mmCIF file with all atom_site columns, C-alpha atoms in Angstrom:
data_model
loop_
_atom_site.group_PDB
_atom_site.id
_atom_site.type_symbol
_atom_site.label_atom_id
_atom_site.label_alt_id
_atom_site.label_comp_id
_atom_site.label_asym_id
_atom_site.label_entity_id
_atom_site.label_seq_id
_atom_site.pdbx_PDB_ins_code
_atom_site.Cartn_x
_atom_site.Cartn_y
_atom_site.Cartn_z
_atom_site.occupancy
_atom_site.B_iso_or_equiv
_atom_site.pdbx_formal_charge
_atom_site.auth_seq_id
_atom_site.auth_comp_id
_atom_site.auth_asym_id
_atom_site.auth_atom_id
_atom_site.pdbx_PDB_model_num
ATOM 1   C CA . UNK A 1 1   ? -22.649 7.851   -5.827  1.00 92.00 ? 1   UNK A CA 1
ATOM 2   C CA . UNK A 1 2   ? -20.402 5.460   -4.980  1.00 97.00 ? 2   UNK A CA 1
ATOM 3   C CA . UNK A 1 3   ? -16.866 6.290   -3.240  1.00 98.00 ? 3   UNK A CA 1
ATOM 4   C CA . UNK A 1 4   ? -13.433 3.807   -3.332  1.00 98.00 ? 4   UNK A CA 1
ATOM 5   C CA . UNK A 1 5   ? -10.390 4.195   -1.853  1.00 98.00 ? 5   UNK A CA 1
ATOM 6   C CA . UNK A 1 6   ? -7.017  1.945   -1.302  1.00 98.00 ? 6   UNK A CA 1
ATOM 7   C CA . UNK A 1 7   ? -6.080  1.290   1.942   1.00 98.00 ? 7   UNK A CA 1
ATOM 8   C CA . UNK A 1 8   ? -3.081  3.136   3.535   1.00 98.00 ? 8   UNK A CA 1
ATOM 9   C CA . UNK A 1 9   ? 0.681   2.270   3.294   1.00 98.00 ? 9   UNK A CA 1
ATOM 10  C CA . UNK A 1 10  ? 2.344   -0.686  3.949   1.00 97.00 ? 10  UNK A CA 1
ATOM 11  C CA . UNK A 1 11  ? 5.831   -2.065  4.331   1.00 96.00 ? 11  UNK A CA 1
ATOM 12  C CA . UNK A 1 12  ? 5.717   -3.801  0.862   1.00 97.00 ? 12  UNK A CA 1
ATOM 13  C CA . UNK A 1 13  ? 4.200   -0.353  -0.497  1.00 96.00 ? 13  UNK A CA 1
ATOM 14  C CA . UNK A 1 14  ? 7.137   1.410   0.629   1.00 96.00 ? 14  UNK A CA 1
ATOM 15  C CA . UNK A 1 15  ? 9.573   -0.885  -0.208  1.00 96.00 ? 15  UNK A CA 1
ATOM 16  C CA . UNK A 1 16  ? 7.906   -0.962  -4.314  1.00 95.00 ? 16  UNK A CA 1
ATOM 17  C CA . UNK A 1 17  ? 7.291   -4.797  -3.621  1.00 97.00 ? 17  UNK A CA 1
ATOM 18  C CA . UNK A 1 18  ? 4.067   -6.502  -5.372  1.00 96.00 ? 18  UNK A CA 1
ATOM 19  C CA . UNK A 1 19  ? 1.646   -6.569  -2.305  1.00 94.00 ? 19  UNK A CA 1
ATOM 20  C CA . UNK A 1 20  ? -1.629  -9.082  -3.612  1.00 95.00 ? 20  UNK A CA 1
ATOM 21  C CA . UNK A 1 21  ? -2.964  -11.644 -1.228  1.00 95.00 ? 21  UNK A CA 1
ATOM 22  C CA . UNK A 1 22  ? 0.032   -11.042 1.638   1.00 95.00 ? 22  UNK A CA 1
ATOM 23  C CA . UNK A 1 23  ? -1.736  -10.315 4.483   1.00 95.00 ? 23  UNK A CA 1
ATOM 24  C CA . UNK A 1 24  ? 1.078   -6.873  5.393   1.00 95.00 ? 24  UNK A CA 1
ATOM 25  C CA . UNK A 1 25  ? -0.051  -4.551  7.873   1.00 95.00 ? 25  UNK A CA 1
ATOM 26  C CA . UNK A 1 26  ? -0.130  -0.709  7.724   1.00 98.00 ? 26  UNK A CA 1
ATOM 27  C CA . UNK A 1 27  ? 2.822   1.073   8.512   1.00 98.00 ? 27  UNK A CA 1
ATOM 28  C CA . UNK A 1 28  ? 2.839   3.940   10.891  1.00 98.00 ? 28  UNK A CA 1
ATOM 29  C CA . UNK A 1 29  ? 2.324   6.890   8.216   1.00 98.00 ? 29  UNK A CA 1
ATOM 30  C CA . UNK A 1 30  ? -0.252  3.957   6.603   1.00 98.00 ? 30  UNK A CA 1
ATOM 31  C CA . UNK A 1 31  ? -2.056  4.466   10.118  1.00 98.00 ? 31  UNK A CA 1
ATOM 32  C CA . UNK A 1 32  ? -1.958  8.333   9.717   1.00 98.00 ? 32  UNK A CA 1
ATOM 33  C CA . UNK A 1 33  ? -3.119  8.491   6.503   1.00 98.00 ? 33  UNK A CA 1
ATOM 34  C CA . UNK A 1 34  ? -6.101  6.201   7.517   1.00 98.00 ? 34  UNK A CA 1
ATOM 35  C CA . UNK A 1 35  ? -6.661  8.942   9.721   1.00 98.00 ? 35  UNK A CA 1
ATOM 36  C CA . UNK A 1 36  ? -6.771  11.836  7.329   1.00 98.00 ? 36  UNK A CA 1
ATOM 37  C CA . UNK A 1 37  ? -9.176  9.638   4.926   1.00 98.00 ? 37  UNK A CA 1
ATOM 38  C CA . UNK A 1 38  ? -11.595 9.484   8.051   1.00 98.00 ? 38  UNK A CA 1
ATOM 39  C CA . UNK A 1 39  ? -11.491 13.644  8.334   1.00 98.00 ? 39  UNK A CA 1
ATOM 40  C CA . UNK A 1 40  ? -11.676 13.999  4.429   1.00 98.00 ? 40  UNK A CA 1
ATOM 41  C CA . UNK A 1 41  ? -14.834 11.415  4.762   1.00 98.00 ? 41  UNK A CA 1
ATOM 42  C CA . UNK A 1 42  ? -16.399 12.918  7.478   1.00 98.00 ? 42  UNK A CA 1
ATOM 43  C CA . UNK A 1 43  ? -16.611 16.373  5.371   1.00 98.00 ? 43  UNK A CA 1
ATOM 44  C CA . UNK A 1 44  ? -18.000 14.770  2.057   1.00 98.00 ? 44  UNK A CA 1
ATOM 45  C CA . UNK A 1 45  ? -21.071 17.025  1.128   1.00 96.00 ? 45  UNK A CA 1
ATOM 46  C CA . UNK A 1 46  ? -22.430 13.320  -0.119  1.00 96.00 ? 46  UNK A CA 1
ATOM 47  C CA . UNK A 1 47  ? -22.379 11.546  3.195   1.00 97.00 ? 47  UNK A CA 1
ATOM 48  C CA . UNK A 1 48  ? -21.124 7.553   2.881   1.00 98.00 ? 48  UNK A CA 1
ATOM 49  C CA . UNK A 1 49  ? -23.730 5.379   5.049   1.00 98.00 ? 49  UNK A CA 1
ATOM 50  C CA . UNK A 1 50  ? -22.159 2.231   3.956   1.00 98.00 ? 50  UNK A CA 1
ATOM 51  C CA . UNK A 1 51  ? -18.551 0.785   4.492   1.00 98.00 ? 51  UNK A CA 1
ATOM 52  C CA . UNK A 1 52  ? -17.391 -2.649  2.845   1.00 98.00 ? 52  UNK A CA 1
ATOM 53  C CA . UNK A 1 53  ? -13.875 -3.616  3.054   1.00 98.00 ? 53  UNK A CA 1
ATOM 54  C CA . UNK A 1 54  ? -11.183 -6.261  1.808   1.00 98.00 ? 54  UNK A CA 1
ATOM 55  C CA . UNK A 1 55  ? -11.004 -8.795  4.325   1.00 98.00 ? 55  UNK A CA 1
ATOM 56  C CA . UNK A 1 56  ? -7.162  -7.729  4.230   1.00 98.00 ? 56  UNK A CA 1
ATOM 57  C CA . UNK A 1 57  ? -5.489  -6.211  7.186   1.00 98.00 ? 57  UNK A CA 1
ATOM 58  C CA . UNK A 1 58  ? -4.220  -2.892  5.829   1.00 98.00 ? 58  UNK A CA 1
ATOM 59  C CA . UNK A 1 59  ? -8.139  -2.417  4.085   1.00 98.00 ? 59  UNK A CA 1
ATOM 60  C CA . UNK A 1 60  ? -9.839  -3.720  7.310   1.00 98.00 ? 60  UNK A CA 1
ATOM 61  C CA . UNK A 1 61  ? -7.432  -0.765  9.368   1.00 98.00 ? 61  UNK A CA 1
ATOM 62  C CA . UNK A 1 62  ? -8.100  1.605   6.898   1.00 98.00 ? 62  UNK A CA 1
ATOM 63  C CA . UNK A 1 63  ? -12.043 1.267   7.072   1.00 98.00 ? 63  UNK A CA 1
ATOM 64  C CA . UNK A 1 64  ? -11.679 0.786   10.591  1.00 98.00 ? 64  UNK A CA 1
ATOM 65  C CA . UNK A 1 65  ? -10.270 4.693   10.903  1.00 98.00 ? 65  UNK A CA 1
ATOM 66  C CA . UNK A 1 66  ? -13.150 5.512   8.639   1.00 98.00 ? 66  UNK A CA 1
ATOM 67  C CA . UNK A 1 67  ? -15.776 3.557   10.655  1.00 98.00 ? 67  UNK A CA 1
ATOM 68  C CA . UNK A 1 68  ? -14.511 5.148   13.725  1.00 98.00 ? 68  UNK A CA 1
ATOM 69  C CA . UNK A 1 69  ? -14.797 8.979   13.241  1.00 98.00 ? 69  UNK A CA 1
ATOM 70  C CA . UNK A 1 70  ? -17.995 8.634   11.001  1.00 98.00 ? 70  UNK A CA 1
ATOM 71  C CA . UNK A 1 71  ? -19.822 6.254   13.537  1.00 97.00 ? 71  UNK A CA 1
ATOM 72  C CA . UNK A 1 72  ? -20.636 3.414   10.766  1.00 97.00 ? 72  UNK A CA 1
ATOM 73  C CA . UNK A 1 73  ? -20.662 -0.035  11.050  1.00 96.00 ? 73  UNK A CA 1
ATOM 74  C CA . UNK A 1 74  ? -18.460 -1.945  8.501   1.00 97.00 ? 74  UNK A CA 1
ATOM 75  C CA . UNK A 1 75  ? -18.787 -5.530  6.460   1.00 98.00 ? 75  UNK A CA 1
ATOM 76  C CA . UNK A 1 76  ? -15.930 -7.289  4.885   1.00 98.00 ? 76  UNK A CA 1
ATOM 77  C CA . UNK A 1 77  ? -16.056 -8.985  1.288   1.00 98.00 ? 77  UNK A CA 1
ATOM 78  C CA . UNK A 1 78  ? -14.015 -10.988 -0.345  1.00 98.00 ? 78  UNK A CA 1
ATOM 79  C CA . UNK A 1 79  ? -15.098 -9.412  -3.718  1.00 98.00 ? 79  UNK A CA 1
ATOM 80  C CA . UNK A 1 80  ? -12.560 -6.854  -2.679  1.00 98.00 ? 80  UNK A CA 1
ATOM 81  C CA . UNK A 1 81  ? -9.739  -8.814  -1.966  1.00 97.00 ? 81  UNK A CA 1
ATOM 82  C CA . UNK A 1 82  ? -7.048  -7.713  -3.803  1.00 97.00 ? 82  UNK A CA 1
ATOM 83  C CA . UNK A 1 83  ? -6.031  -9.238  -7.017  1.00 97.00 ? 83  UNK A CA 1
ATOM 84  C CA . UNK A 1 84  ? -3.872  -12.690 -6.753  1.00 97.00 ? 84  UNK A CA 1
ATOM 85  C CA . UNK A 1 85  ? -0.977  -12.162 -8.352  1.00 97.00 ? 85  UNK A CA 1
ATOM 86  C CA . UNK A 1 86  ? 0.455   -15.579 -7.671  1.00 96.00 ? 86  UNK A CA 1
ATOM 87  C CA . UNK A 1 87  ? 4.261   -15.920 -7.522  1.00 96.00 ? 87  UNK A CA 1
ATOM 88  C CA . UNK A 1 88  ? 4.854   -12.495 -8.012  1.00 97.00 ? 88  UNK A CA 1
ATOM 89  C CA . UNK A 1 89  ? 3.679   -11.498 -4.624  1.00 96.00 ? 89  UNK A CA 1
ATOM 90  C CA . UNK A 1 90  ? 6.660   -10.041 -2.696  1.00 96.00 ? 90  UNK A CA 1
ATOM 91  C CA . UNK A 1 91  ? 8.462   -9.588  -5.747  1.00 96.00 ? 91  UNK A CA 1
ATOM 92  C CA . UNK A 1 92  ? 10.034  -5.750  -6.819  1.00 97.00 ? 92  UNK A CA 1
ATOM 93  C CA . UNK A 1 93  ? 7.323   -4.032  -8.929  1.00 94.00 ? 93  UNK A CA 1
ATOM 94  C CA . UNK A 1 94  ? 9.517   -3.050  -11.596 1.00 94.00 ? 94  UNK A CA 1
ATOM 95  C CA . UNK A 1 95  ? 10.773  -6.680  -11.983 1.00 95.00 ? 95  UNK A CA 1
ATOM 96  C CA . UNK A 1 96  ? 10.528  -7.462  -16.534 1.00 95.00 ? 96  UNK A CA 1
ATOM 97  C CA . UNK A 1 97  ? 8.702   -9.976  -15.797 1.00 94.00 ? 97  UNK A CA 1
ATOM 98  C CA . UNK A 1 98  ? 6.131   -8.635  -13.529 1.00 94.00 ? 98  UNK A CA 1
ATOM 99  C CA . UNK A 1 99  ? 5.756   -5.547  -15.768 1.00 91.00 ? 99  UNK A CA 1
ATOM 100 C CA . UNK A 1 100 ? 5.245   -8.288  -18.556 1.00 91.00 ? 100 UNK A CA 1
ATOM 101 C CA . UNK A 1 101 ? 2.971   -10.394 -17.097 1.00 92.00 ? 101 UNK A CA 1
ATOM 102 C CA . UNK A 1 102 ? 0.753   -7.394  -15.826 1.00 89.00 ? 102 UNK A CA 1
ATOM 103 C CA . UNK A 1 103 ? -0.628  -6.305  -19.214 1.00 88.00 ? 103 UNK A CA 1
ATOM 104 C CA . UNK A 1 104 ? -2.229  -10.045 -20.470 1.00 89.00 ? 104 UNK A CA 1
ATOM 105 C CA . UNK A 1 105 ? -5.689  -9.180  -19.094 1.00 89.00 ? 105 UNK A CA 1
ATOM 106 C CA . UNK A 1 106 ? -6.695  -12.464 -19.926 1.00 92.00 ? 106 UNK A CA 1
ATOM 107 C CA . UNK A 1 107 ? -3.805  -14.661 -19.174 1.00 94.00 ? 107 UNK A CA 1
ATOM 108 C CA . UNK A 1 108 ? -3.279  -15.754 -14.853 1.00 96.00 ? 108 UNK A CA 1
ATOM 109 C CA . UNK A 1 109 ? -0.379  -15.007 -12.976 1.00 96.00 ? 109 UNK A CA 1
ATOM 110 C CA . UNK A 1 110 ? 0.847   -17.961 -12.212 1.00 96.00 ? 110 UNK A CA 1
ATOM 111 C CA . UNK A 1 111 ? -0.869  -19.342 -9.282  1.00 96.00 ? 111 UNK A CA 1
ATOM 112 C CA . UNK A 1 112 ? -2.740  -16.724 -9.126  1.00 97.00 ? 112 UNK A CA 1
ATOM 113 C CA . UNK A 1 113 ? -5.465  -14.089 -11.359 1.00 97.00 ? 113 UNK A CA 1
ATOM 114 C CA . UNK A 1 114 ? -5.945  -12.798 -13.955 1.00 96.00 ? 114 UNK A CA 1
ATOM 115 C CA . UNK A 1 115 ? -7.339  -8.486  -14.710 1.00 95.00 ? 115 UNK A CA 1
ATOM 116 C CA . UNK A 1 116 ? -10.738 -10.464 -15.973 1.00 96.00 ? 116 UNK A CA 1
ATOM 117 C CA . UNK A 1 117 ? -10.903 -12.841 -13.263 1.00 97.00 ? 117 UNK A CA 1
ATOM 118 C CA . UNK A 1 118 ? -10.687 -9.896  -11.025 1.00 97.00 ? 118 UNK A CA 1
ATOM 119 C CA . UNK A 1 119 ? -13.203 -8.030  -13.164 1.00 97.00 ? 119 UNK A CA 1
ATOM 120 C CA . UNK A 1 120 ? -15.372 -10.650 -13.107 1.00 97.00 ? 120 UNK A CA 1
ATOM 121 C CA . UNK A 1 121 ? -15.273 -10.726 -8.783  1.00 98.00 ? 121 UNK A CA 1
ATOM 122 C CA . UNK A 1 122 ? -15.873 -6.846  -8.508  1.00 98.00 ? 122 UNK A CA 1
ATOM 123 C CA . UNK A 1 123 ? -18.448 -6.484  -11.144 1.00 97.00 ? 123 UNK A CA 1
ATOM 124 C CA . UNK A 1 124 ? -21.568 -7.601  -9.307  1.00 98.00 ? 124 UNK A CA 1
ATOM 125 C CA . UNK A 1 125 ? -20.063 -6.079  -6.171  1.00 98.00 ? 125 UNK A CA 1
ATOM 126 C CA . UNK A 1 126 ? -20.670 -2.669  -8.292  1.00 98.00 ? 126 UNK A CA 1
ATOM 127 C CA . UNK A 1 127 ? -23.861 -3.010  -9.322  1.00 97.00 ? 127 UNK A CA 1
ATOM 128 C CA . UNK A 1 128 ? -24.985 -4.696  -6.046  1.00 97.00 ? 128 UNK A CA 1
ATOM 129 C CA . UNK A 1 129 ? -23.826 -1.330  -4.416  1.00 97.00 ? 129 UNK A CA 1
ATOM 130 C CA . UNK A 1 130 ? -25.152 0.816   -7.583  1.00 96.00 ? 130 UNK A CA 1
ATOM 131 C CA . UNK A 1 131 ? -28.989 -0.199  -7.567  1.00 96.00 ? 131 UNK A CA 1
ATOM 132 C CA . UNK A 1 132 ? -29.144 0.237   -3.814  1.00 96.00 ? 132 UNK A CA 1
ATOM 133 C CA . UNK A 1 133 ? -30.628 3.857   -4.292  1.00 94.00 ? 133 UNK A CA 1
ATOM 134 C CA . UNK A 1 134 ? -31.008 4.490   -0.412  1.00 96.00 ? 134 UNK A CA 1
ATOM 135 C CA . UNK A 1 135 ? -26.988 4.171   0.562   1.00 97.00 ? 135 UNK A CA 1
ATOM 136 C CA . UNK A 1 136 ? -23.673 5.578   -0.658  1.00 98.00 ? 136 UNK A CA 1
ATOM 137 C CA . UNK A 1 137 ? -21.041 3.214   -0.033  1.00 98.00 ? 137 UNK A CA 1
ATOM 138 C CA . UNK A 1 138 ? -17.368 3.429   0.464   1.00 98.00 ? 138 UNK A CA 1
ATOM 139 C CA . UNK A 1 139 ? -15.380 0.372   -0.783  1.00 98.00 ? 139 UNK A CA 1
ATOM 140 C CA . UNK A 1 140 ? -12.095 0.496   1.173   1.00 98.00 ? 140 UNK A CA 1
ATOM 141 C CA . UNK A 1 141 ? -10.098 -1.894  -1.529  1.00 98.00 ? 141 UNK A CA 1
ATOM 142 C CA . UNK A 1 142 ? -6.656  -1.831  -3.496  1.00 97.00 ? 142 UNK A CA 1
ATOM 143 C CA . UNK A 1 143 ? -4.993  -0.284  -6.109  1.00 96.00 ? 143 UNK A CA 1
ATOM 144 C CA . UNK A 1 144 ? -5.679  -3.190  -8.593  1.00 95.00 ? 144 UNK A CA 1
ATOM 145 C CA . UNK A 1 145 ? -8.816  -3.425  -8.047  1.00 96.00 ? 145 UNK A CA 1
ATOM 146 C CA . UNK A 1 146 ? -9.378  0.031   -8.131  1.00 97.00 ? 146 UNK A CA 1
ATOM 147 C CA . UNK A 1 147 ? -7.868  0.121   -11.509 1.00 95.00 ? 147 UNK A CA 1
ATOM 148 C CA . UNK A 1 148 ? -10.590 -2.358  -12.639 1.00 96.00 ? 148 UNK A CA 1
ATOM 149 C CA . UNK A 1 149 ? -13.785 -0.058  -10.546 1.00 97.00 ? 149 UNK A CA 1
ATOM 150 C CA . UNK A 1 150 ? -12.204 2.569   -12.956 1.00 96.00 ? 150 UNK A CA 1
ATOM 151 C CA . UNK A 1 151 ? -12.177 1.043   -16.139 1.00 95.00 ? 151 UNK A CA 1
ATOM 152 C CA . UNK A 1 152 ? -16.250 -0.457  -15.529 1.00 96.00 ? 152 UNK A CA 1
ATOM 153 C CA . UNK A 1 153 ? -16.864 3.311   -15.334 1.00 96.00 ? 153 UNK A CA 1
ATOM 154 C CA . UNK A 1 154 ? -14.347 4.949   -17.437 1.00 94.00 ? 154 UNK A CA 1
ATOM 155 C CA . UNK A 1 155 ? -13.899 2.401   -20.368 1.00 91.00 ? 155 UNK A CA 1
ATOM 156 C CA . UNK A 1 156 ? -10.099 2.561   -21.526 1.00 88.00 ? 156 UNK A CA 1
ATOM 157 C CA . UNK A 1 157 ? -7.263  0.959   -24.169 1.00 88.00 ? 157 UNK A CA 1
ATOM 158 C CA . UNK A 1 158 ? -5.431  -1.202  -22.102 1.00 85.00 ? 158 UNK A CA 1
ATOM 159 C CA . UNK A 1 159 ? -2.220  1.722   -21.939 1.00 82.00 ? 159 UNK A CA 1
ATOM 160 C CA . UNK A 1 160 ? -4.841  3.804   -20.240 1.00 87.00 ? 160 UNK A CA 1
ATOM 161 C CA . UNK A 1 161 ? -5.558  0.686   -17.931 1.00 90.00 ? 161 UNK A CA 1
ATOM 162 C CA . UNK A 1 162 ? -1.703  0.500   -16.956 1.00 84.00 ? 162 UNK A CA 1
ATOM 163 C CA . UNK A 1 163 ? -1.219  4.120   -16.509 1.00 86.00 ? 163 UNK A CA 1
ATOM 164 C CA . UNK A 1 164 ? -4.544  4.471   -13.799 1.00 91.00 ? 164 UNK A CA 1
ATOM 165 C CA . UNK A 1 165 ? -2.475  4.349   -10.634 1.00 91.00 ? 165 UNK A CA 1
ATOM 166 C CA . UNK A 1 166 ? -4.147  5.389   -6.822  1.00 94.00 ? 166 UNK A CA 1
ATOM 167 C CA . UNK A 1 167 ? -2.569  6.780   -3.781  1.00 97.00 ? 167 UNK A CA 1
ATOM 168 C CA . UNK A 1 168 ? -2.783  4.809   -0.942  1.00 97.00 ? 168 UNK A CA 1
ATOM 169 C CA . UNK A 1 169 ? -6.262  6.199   1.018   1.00 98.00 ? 169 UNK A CA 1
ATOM 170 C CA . UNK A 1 170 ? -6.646  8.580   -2.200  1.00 97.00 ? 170 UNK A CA 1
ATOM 171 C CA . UNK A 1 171 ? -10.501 8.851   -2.326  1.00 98.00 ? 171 UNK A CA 1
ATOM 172 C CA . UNK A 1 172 ? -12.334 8.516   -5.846  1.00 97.00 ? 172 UNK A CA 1
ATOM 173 C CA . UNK A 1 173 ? -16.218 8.969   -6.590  1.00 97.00 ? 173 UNK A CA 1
ATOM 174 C CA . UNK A 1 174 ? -18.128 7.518   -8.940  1.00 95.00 ? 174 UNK A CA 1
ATOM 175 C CA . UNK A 1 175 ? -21.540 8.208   -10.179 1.00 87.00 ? 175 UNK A CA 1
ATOM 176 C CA . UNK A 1 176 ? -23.276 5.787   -12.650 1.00 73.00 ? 176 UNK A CA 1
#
């Protein structure tokens, strides 16, 4: 079993901005939902004994609230990080371009990643995390990335890809 959830809410969240390698902080309902992910984690009936995180803020918060009321240490990993999407960072979400530019898996944002690239990072994360048959982990990530856990477990056309969307601290489980 293997748990994943996006950190809480941010400024650039709220506002519908593209949030990628900007380091933005939680906002105060971010903090609170961090909160409510550390109750809903402390009551899984599979326990998690493992927490990694993005080394981004808003993830590294969001664990933290997890860490806290389960009693876990956590480790960071840049594997996590969420996906680089180059000059688009900041930029509204619903921007043509952006929504453009979002569905060439295998074409970089400029300056920044492409879906594969990103694949290619979180992949041996997964199966790293997957073969280790004494621990559940929870990967406290983003919603790109999350989109890309989803489709190594739940292959998908790429419309299927684009539709996958997470709540911020919505919590998902895996098996293999």
């Amino acid at each position: 079993m293997l748990y994943v959830t996006r950190h809480g809410e941010t400024t650039w969240n709220a506002q519908g901005l593209v949030c990628g390698r900007a380091d933005i902080e939680l906002t105060d309902k971010g903090k609170l939902q961090a909160e409510m992910l550390a109750e809903k984690v402390a009551k899984l009936d599979i326990p998690v004994t493992k927490i990694i995180h993005s080394p981004l803020q808003r993830a590294k918060d969001t664990a933290q609230a997890v860490a806290t009321k389960i009693q876990l240490p956590m480790t960071s990993d840049d594997r996590l990080m969420e996906m680089d999407f180059g000059e688009y960072d900041g930029m509204p979400s619903q921007e043509t371009v952006f929504q453009e530019a979002r569905t060439e898996f295998a074409v970089r944002f400029p300056n920044g990643e492409s879906v594969l690239d990103v694949y290619a990072r979180v992949t041996p994360l997964l199966k790293e995390c997957l073969a280790d048959e004494e621990n559940v982990y929870l990967l406290v990530c983003h919603n790109a990335l999350i989109r890309v856990i989803n489709a190594y477990f739940h292959p998908m056309p790429n419309s299927g890809f684009f539709d996958f969307f997470v709540d911020n601290t919505e919590l998902i489980g895996f098996d293999q």
